Coordinates of C-alpha atoms in Angstrom, one line a residue:
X1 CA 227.1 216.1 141.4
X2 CA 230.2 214.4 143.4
X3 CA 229.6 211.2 142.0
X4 CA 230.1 213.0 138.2
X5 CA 232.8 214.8 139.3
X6 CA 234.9 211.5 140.7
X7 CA 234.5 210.1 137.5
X8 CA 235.5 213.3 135.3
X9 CA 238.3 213.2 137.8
X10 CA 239.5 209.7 137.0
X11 CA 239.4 210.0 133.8
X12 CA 241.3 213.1 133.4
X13 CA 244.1 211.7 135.0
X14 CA 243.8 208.8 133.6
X15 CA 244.5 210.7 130.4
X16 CA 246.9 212.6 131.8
X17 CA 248.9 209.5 132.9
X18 CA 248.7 208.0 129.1
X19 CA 250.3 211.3 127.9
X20 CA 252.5 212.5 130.8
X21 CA 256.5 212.8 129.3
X22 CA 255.5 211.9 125.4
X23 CA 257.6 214.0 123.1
X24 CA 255.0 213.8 120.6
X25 CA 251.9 216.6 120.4
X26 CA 248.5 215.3 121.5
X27 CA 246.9 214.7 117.6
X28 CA 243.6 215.3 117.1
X29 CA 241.1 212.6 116.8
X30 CA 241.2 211.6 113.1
X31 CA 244.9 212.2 113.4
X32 CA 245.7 209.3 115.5
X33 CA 247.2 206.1 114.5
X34 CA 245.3 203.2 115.1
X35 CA 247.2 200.7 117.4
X36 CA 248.2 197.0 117.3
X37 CA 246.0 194.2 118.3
X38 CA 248.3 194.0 121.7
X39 CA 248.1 197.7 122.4
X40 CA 244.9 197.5 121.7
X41 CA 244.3 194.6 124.3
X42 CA 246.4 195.9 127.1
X43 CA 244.5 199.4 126.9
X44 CA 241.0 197.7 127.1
X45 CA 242.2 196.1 129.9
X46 CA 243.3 199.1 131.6
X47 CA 240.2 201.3 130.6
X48 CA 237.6 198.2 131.6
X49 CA 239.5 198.2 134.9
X50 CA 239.3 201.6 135.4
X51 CA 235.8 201.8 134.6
X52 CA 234.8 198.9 136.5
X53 CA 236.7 200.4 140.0
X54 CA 235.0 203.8 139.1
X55 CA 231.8 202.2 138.5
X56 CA 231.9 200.1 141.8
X57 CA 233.3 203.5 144.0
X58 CA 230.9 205.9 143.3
X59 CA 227.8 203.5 143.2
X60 CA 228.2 202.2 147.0
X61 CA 230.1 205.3 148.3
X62 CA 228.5 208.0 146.6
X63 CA 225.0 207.1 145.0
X64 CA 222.1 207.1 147.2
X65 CA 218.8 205.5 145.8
X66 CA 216.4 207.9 146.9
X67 CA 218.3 211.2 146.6
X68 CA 217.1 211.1 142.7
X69 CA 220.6 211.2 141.5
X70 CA 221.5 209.6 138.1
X71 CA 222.4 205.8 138.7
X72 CA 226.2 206.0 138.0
X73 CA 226.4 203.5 134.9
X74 CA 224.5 206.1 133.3
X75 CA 226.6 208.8 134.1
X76 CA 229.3 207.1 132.8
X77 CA 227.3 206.5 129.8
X78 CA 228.0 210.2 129.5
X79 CA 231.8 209.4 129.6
X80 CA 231.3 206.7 126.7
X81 CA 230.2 209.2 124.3
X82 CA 232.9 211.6 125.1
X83 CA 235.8 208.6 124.8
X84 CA 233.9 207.5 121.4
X85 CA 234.0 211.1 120.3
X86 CA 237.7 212.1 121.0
X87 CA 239.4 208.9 121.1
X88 CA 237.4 207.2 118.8
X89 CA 237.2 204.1 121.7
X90 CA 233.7 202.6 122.1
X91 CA 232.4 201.5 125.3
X92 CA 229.0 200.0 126.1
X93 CA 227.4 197.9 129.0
X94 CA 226.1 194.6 127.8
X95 CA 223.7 192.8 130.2
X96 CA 224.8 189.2 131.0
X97 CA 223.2 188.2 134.3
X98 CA 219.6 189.2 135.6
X99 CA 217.4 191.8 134.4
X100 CA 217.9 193.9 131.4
X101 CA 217.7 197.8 132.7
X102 CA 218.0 199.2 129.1
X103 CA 217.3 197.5 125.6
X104 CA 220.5 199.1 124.6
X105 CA 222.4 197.0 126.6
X106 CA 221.0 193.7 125.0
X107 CA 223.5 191.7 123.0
X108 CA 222.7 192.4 119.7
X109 CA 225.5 190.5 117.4
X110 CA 226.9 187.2 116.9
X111 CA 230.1 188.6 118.8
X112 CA 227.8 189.9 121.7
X113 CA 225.8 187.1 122.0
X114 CA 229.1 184.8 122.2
X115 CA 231.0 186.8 124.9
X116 CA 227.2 187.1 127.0
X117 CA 227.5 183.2 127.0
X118 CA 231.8 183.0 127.9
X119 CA 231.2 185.4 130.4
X120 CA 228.5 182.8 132.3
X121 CA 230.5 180.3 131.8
X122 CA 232.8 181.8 134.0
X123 CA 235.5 183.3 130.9
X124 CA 237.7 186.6 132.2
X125 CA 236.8 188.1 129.3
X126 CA 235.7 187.6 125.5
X127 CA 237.6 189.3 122.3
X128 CA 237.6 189.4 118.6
X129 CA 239.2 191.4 116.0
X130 CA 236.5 192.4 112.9
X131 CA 237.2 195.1 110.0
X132 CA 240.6 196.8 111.4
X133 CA 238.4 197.2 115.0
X134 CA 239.1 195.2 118.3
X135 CA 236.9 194.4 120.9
X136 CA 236.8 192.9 124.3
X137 CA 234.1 192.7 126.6
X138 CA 234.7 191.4 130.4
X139 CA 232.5 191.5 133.5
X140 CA 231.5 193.7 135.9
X141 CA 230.5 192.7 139.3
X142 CA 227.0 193.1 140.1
X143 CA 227.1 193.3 144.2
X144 CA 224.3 193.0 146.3
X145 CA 223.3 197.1 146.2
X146 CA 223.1 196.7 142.4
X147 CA 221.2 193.5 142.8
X148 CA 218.1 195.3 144.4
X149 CA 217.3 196.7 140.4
X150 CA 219.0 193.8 138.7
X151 CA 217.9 191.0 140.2
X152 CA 214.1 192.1 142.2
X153 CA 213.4 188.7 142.9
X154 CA 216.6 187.4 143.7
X155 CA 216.9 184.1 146.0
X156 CA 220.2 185.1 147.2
X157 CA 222.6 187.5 147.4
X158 CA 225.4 185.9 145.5
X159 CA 227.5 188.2 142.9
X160 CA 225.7 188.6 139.2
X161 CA 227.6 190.1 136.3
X162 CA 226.9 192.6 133.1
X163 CA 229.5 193.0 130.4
X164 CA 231.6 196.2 129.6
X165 CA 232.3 196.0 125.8
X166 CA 235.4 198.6 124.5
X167 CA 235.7 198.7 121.0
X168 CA 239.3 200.0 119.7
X169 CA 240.3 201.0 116.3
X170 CA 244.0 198.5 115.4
X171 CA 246.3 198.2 112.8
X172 CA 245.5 195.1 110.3
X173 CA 248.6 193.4 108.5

């Protein structure tokens, strides 16, 4: 349970940080305005970073392969649906390098398929604004202890990547 309990932990105060010293009452969900395409961007940026040093810290300090514990990027899967649910901010793993773990990570849209191919070509990240929603996927590192699922069959040990994809709800003009 300590790697769930990290995570829980980071996020909490990362929400605590984001509304730390605001005058303004904590809305609920469908109360919320939506934010501006640059808002939008530097708060993906902050929650895919986040994430990703979450993801990275409690897979090689915490997660132990044959203790039976969940892998971590399904626990945070837990966290995903919590964020989606309350701040109405979608997050989902997208596979980019090696082998897919979970058809649900498969890119399934034009979009997905376009940031799968700018992330192997070596882009920081990928982005697009559709129907008053903005999205930005960028990689996560694949290290060698996540290679032993990822890549079975793997020639070396060089990095891989996967794709973190957060969705956020923007203002359109």
């Amino acid at each position: 349970m300590k790697p769930v309990a990290i995570v829980l932990a980071l996020i909490l105060g990362l929400a605590i940080h984001r509304w730390a010293g605001t005058a303004e009452p904590v809305r609920p969900p469908g109360d919320r305005p939506n934010s501006t395409i640059e808002q939008a961007r530097r708060q993906a940026e902050i929650l895919h970073e986040a994430m990703h040093a979450t993801l990275q810290v409690v897979h090689h300090r915490y997660y132990q392969e044959d203790e039976g514990l969940p892998l971590p990027a399904a626990t945070l899967k837990e966290v995903f649906a919590t964020m989606e649910q309350e701040q109405q901010v979608s997050l989902r793993w997208l596979a980019i390098e090696g082998q897919v773990m979970n058809t649900d990570h498969t890119a399934r849209t034009d979009f997905e398929q376009a940031a799968a191919q700018a992330l192997k070509a070596g882009k920081k990240s990928h982005e697009q604004i559709h129907e008053g929603q903005y999205s930005r996927v960028a990689p996560i590192i694949l290290t060698n202890h996540c290679l032993k699922c990822h890549v079975p069959d793997r020639k070396n040990t060089d990095d891989r990547i996967a794709g973190l994809m957060i969705t956020i709800p923007v203002q359109t003009p």
